Coordinates of N, CA and C in Angstrom, one line a residue:
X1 N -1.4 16.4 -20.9 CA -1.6 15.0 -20.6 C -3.1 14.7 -20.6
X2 N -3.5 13.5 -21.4 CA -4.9 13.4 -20.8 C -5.8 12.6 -19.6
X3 N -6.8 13.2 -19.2 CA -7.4 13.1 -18.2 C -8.1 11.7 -18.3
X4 N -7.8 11.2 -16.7 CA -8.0 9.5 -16.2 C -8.7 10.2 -15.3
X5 N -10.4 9.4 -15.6 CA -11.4 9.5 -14.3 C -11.1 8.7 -13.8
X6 N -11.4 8.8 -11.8 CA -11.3 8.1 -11.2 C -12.2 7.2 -11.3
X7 N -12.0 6.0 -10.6 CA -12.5 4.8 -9.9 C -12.9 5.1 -9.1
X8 N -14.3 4.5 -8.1 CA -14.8 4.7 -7.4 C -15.3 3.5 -6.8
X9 N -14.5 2.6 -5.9 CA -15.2 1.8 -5.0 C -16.1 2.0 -3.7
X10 N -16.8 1.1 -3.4 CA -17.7 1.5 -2.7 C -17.9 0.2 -1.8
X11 N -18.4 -0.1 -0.6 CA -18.6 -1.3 0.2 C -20.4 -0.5 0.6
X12 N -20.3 -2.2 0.3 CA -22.6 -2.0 0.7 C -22.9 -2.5 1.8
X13 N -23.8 -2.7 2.3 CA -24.5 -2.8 3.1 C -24.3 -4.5 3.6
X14 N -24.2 -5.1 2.5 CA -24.0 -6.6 2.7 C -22.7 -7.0 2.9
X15 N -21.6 -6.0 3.0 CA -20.7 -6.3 3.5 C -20.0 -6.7 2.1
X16 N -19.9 -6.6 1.1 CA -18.8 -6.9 0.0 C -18.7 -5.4 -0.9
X17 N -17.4 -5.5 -1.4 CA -16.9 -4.2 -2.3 C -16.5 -4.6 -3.7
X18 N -17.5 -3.4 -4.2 CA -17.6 -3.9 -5.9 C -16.3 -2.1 -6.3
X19 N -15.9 -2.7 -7.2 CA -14.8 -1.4 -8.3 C -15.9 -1.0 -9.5
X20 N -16.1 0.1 -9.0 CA -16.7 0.1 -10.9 C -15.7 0.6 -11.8
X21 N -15.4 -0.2 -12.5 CA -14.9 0.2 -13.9 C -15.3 -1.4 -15.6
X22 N -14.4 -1.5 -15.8 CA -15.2 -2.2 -17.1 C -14.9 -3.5 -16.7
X23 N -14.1 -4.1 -15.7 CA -14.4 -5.2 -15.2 C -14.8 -5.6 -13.6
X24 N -15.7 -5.5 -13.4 CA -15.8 -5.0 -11.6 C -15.3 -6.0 -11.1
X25 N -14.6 -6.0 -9.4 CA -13.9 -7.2 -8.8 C -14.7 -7.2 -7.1
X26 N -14.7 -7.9 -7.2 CA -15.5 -7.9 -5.8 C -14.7 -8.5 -4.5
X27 N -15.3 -8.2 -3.7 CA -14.0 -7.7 -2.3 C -14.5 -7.6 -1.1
X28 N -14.0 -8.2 -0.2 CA -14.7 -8.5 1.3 C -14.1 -7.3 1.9
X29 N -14.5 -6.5 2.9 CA -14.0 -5.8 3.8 C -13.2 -6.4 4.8
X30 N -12.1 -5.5 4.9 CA -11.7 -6.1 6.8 C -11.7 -4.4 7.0
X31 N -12.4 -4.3 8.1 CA -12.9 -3.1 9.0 C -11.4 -2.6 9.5
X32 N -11.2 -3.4 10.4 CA -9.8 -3.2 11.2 C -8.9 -3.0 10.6
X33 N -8.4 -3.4 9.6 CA -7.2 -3.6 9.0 C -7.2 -2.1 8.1
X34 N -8.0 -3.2 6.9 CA -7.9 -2.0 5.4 C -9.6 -2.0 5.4
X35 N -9.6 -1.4 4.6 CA -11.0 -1.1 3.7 C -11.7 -2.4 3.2
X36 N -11.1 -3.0 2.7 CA -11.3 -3.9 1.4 C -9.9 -5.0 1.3
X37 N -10.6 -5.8 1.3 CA -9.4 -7.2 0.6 C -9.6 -7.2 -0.9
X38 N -8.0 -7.0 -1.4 CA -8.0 -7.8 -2.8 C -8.0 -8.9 -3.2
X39 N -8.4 -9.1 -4.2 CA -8.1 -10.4 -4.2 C -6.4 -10.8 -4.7
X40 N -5.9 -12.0 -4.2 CA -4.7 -12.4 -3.9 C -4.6 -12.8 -5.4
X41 N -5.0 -13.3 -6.1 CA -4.3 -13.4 -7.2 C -3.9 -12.4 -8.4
X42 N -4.7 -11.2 -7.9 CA -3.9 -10.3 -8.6 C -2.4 -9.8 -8.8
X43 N -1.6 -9.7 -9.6 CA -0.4 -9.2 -9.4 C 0.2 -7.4 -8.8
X44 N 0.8 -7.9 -7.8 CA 1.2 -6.4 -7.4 C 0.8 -4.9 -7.8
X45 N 1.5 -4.9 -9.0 CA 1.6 -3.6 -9.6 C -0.4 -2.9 -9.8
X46 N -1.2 -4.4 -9.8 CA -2.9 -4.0 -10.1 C -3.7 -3.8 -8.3
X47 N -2.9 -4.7 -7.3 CA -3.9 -4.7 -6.6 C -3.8 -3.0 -6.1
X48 N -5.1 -2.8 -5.4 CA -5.3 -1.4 -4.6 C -6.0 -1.9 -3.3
X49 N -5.0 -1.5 -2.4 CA -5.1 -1.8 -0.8 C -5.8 -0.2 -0.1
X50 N -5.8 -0.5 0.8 CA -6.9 0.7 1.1 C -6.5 0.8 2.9
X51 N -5.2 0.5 3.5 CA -5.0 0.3 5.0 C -5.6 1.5 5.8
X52 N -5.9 0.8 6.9 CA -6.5 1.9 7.8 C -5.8 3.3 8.3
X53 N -6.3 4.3 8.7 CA -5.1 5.6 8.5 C -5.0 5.5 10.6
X54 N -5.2 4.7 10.6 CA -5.1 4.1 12.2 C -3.5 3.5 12.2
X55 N -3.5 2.4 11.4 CA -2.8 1.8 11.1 C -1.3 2.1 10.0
X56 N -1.6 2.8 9.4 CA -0.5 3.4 8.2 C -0.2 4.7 8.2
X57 N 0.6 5.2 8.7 CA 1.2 6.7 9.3 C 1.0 7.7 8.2
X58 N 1.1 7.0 6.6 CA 1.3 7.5 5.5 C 0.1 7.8 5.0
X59 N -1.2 7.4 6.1 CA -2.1 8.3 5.3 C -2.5 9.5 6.3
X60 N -2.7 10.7 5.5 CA -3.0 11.8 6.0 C -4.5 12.2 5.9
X61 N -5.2 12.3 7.5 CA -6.7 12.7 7.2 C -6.5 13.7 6.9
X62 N -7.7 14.8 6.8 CA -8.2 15.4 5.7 C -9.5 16.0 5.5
X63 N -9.9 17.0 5.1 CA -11.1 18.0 4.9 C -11.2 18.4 3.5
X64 N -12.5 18.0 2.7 CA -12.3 18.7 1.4 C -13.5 19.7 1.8
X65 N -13.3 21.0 1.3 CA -13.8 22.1 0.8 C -14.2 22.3 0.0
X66 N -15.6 22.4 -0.7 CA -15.6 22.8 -2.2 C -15.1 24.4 -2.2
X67 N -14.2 24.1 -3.7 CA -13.9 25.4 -4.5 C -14.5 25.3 -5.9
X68 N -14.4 26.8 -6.2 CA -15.0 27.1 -7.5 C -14.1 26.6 -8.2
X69 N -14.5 26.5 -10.0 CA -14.1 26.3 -10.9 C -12.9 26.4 -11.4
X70 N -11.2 26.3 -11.5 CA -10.2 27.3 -12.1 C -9.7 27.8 -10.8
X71 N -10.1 27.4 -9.5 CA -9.2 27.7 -8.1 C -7.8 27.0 -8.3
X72 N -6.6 28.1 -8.7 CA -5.7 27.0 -8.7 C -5.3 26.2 -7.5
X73 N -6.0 26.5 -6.7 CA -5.1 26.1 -5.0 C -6.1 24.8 -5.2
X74 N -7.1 23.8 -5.9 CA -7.9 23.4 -5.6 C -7.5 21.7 -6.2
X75 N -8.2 21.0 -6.2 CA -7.4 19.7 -6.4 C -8.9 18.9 -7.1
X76 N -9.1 18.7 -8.6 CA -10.4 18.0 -8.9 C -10.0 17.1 -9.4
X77 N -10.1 15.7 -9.1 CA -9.8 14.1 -9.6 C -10.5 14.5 -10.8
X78 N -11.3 14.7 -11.3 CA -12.3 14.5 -12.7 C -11.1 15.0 -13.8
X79 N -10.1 15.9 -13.4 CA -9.0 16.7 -14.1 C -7.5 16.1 -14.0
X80 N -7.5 15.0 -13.3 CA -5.8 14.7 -13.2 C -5.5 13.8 -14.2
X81 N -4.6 13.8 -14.5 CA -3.7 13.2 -15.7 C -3.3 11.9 -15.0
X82 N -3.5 12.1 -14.0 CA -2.7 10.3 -13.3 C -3.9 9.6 -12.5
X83 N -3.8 8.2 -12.3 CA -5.0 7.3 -12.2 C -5.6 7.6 -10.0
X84 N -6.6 7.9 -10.3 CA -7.0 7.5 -8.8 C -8.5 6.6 -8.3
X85 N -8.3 6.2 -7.2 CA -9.6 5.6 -6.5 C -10.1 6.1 -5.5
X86 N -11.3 6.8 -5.4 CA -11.5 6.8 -3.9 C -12.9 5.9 -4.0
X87 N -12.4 5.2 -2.4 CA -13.2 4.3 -2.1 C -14.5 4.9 -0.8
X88 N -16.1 4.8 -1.2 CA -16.7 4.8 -0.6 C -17.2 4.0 0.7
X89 N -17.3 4.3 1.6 CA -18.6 3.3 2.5 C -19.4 4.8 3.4
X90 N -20.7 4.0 3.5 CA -21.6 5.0 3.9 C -21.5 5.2 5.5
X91 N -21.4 6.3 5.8 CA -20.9 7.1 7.1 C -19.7 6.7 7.1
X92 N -19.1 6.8 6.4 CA -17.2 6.7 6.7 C -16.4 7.5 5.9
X93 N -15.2 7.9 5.8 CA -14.9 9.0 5.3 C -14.6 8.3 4.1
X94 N -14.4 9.3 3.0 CA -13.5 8.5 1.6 C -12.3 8.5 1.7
X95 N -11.9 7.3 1.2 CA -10.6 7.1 0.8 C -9.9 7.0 -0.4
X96 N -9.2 7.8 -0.5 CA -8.5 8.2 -1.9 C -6.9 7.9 -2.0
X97 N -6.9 6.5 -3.2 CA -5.5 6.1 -3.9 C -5.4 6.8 -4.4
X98 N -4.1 7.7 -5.2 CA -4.0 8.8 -5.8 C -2.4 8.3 -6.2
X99 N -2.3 8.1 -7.7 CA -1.4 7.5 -8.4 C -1.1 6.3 -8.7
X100 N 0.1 6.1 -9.5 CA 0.3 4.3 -9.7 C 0.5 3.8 -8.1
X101 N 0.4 2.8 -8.5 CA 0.4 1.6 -6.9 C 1.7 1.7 -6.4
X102 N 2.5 1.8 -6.7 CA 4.2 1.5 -6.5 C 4.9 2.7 -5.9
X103 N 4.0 3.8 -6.8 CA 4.0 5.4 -6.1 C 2.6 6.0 -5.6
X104 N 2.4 5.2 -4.6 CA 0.7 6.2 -4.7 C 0.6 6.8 -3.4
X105 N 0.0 7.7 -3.4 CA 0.1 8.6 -2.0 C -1.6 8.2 -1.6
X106 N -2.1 8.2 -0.1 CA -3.3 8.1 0.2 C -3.4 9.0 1.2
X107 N -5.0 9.5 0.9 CA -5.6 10.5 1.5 C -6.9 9.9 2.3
X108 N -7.2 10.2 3.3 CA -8.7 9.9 4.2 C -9.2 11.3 4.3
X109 N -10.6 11.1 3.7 CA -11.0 12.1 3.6 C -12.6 12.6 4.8
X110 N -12.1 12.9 5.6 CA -13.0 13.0 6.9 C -14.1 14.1 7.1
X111 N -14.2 14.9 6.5 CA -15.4 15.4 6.1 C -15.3 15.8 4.8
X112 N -16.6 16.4 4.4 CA -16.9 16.7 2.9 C -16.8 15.4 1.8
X113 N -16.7 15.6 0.2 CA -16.4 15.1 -0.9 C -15.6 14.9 -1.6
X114 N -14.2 14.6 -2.3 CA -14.2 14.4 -3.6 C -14.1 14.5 -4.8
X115 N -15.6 14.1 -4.8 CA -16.3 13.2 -5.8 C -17.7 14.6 -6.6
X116 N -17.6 15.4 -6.0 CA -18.6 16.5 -6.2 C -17.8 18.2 -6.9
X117 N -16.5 17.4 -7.7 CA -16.1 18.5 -8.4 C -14.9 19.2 -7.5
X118 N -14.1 20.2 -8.0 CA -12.7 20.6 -7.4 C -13.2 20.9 -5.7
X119 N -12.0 20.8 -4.9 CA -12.3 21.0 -3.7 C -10.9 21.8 -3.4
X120 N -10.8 21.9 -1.8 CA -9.2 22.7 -1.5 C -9.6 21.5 -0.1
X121 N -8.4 21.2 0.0 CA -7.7 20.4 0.9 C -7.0 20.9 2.1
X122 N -8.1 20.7 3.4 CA -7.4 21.1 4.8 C -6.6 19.8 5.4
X123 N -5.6 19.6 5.9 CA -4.9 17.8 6.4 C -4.8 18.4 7.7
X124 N -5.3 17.3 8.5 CA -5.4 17.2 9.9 C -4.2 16.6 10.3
X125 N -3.3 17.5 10.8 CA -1.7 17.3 11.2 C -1.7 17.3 12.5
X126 N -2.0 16.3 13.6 CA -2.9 16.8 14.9 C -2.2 15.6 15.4
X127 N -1.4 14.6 14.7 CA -0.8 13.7 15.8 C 0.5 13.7 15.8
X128 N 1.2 14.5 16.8 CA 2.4 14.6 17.0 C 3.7 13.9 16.6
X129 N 3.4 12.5 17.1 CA 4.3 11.3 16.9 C 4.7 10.5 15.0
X130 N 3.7 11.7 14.4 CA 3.2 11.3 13.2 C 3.6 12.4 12.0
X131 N 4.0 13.3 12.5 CA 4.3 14.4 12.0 C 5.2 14.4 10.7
X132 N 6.6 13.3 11.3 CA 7.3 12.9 10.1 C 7.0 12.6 8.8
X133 N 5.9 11.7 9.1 CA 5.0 10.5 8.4 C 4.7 11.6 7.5
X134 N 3.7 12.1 8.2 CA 2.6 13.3 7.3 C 3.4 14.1 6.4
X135 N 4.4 14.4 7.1 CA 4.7 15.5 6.1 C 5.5 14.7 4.8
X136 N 6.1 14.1 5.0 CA 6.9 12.6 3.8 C 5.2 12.8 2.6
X137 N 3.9 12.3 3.2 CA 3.4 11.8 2.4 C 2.8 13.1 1.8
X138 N 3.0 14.3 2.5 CA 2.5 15.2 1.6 C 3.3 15.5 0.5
X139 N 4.9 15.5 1.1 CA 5.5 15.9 0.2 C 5.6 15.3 -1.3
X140 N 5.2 13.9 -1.2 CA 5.0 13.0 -2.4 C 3.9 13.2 -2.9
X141 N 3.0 13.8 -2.3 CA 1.7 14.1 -2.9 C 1.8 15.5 -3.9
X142 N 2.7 16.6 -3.6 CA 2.9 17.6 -4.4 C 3.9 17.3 -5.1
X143 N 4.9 16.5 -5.1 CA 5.7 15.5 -6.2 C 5.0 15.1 -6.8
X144 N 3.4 14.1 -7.0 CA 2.6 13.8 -7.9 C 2.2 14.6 -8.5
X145 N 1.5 15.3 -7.7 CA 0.6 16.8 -8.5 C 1.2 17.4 -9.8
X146 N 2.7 17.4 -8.8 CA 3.3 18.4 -10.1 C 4.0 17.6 -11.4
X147 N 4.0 16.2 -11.4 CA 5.4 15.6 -11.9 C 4.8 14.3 -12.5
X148 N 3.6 14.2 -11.6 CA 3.1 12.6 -12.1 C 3.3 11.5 -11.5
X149 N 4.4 11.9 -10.4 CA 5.2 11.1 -9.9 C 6.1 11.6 -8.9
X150 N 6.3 10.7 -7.6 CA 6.8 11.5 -6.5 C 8.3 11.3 -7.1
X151 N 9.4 12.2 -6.5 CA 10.5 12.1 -7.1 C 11.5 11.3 -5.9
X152 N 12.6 11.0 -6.6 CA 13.8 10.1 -5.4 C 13.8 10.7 -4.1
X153 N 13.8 12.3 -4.3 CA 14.3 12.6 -2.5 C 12.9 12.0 -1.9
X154 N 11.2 12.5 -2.3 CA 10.5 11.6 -1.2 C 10.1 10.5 -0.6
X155 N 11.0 9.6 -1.4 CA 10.9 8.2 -1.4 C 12.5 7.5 -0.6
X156 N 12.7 7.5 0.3 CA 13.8 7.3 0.8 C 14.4 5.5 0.3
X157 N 15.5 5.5 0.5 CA 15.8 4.6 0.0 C 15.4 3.2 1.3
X158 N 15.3 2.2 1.5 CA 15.3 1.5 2.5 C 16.0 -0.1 2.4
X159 N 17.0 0.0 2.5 CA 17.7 -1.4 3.0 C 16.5 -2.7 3.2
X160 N 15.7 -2.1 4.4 CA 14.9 -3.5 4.8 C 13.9 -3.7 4.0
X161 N 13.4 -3.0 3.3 CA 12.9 -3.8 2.0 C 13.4 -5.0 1.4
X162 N 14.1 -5.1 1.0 CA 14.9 -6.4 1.0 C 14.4 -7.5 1.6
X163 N 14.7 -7.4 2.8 CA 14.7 -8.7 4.0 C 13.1 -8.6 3.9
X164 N 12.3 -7.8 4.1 CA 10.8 -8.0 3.5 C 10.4 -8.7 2.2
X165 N 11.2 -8.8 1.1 CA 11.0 -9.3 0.1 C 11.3 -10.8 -0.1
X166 N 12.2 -10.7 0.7 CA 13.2 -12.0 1.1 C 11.9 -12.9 2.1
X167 N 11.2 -12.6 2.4 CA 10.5 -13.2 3.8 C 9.2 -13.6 2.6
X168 N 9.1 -12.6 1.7 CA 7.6 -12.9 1.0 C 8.2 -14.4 -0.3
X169 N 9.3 -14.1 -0.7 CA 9.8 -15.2 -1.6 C 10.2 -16.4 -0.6
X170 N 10.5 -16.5 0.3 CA 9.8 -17.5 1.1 C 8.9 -18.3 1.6
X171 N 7.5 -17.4 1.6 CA 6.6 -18.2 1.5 C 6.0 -18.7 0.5
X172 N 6.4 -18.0 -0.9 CA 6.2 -18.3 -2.2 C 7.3 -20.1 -2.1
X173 N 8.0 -20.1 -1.6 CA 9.1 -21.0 -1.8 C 8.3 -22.1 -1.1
X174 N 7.7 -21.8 0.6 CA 6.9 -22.8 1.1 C 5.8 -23.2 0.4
X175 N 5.1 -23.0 -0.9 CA 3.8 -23.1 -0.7 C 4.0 -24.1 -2.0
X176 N 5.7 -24.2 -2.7 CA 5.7 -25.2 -3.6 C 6.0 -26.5 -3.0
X177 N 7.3 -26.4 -1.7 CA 8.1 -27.5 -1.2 C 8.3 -27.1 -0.2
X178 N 8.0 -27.2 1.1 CA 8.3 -27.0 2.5 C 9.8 -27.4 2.9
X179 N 10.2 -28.3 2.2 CA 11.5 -28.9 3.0 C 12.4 -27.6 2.8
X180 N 13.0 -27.8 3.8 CA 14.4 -26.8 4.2 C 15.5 -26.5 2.8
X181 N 16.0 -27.6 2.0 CA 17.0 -27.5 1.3 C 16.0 -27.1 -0.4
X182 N 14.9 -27.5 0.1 CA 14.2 -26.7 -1.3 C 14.1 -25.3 -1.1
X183 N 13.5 -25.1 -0.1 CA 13.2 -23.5 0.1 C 14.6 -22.9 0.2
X184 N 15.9 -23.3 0.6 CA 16.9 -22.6 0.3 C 17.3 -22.8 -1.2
X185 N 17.4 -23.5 -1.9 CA 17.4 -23.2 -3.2 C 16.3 -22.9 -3.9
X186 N 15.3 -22.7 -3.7 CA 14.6 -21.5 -4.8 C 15.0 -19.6 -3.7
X187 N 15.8 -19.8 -2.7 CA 15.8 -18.5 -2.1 C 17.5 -17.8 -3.1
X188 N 18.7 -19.1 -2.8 CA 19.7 -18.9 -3.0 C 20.1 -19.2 -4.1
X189 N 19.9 -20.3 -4.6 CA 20.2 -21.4 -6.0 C 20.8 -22.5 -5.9
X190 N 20.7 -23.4 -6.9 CA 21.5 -24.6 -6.7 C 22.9 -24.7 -6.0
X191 N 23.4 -23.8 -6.9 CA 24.9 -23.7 -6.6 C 25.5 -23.7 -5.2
X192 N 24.7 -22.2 -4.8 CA 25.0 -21.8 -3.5 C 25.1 -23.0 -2.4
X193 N 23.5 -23.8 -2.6 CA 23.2 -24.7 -1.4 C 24.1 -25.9 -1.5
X194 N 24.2 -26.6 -2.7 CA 25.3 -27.5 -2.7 C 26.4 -26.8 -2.1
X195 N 27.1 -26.2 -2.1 CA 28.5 -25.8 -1.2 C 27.9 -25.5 -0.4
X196 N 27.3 -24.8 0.5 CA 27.1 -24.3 1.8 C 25.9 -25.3 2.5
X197 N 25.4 -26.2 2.2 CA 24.1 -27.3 3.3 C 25.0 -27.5 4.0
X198 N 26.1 -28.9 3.6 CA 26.7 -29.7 4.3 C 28.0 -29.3 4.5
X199 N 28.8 -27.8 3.9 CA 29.8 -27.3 5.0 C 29.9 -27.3 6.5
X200 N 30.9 -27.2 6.7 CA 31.2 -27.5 8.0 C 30.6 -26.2 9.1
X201 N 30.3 -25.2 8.7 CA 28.9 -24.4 9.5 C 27.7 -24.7 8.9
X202 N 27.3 -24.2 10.2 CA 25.6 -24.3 10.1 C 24.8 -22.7 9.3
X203 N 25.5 -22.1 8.9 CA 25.2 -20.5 8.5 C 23.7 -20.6 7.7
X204 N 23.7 -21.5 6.8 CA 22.6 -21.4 5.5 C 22.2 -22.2 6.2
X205 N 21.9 -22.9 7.0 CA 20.7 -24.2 7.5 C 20.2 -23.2 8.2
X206 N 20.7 -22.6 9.5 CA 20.0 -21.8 10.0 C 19.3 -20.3 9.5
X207 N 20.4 -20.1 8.7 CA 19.3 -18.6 7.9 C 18.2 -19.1 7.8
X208 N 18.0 -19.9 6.7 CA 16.9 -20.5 6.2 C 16.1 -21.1 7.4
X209 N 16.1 -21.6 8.2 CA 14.8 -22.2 9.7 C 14.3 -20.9 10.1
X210 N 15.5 -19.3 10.3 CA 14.9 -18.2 10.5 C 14.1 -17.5 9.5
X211 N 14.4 -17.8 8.5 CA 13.5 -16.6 7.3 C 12.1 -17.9 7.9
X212 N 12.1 -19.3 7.6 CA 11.1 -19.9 7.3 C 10.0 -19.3 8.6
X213 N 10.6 -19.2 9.9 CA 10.1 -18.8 11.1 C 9.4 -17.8 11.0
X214 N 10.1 -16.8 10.4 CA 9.6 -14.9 10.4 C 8.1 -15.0 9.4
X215 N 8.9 -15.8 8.2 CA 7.1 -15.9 7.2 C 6.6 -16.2 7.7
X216 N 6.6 -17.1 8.1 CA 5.5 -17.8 8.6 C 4.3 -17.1 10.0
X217 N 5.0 -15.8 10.9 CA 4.8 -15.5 11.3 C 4.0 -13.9 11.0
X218 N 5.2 -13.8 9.8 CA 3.9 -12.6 9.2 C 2.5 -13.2 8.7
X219 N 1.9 -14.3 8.1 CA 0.9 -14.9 7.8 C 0.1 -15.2 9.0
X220 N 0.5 -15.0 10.0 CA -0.1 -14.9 11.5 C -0.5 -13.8 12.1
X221 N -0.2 -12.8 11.4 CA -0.5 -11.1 11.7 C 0.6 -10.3 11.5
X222 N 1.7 -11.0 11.8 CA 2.7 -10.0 11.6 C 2.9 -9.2 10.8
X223 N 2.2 -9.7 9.9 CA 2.6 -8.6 8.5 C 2.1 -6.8 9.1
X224 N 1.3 -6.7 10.0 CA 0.6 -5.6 10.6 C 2.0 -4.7 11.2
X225 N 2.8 -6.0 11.9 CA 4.2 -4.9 12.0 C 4.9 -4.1 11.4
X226 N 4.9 -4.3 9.4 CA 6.1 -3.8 8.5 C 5.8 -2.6 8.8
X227 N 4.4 -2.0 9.3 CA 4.5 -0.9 9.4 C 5.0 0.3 9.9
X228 N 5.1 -0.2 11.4 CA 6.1 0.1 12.4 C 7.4 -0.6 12.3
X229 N 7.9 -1.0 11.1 CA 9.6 -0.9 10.7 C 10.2 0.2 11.0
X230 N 11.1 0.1 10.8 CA 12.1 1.7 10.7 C 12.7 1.9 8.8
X231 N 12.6 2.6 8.6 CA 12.1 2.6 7.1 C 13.9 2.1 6.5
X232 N 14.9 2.3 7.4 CA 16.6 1.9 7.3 C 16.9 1.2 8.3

């Protein structure tokens, strides 16, 4: 397979984050949160988030080691077949996207490099409550290594995905038409809402005032909660 250099973001001094590659995008930090804000008009599958490993259980810190040349135990971005970013800031550890966005495993990298040729990888497994987490994202991480791609068993299936998705196509639905009976037809469809508005329950009036409630509430921070979901 052939070899995709990494990307290399970086945040400066002035507080904005440039991508280098052949179109650079530029990107405000949020410290607390993530790394870097993308920009919102990108579509999904392009943006690269960068959440705090404070915050996202699924990233595993980390120690790179340089190793020699041909170490098989050793892991060099300049040599992987699948796409990564690690993102710079000065005195902070790197952060490394590692694969497609949809499957990508992240690494913080708390001392050493990188970026300075093959290394060997120590993970700091040191928070108890977290353990699950860690080991999930390692195991997808040697699903990529080996495969390109993490496979079905480390990606569990999750029901609430859904109702997450459902919450985000509602605010897509608010931002054309606020009223109640539009946002339930662009959620449900014409069809549905015509039979079910003015039936004799209130079932679809009320779903719909609750989804409208919940978005609106992740746009308020909540979205910081999905993370502490229960993954079923």
């Amino acid at each position: 397979m052939p070899r995709i250099a990494p990307s290399i973001a970086s945040v400066g001094t002035a507080g904005s984050a440039r991508l280098s590659s052949a179109s650079p995008r530029t990107r405000a930090p949020v410290q607390e949160v993530s790394s870097f804000a993308e920009d919102p008009a990108l579509p999904a599958d392009r943006a690269q988030l960068f959440w705090a490993r404070t915050l996202d259980p699924l990233v595993v810190p980390s120690i790179a080691v340089p190793a020699p040349p041909g170490d098989p135990a050793s892991l060099d971005l300049f040599a992987l077949p699948i796409p990564a970013v690690v993102l710079t800031r000065q005195g902070c550890a790197e952060e490394l996207l590692l694969g497609p966005n949809n499957r990508s495993v992240r690494l913080s990298v708390v001392q050493g490099s990188l970026l300075t040729g093959p290394v060997r990888l120590q993970f700091l497994l040191t928070n108890i409550p977290q353990f699950a987490q860690h080991l999930l994202a390692l195991r997808r991480l040697t699903d990529l290594l080996q495969t390109g791609s993490p496979c079905s068993g480390s990606i569990p299936d999750r029901p609430a995905l859904a109702r997450r998705l459902l919450l985000i196509q509602t605010l897509d639905a608010l931002a054309v038409d606020a009223r109640h009976r539009s946002v339930a037809i662009a959620l449900f469809g014409q069809a549905r809402v015509e039979h079910g508005w003015n039936a004799g329950t209130d079932h679809l009036r009320s779903r719909v005032r609750r989804l409208i409630r919940q978005a609106l509430a992740l746009v308020q921070g909540g979205y910081l909660d999905l993370f502490a979901m229960p993954a079923d």
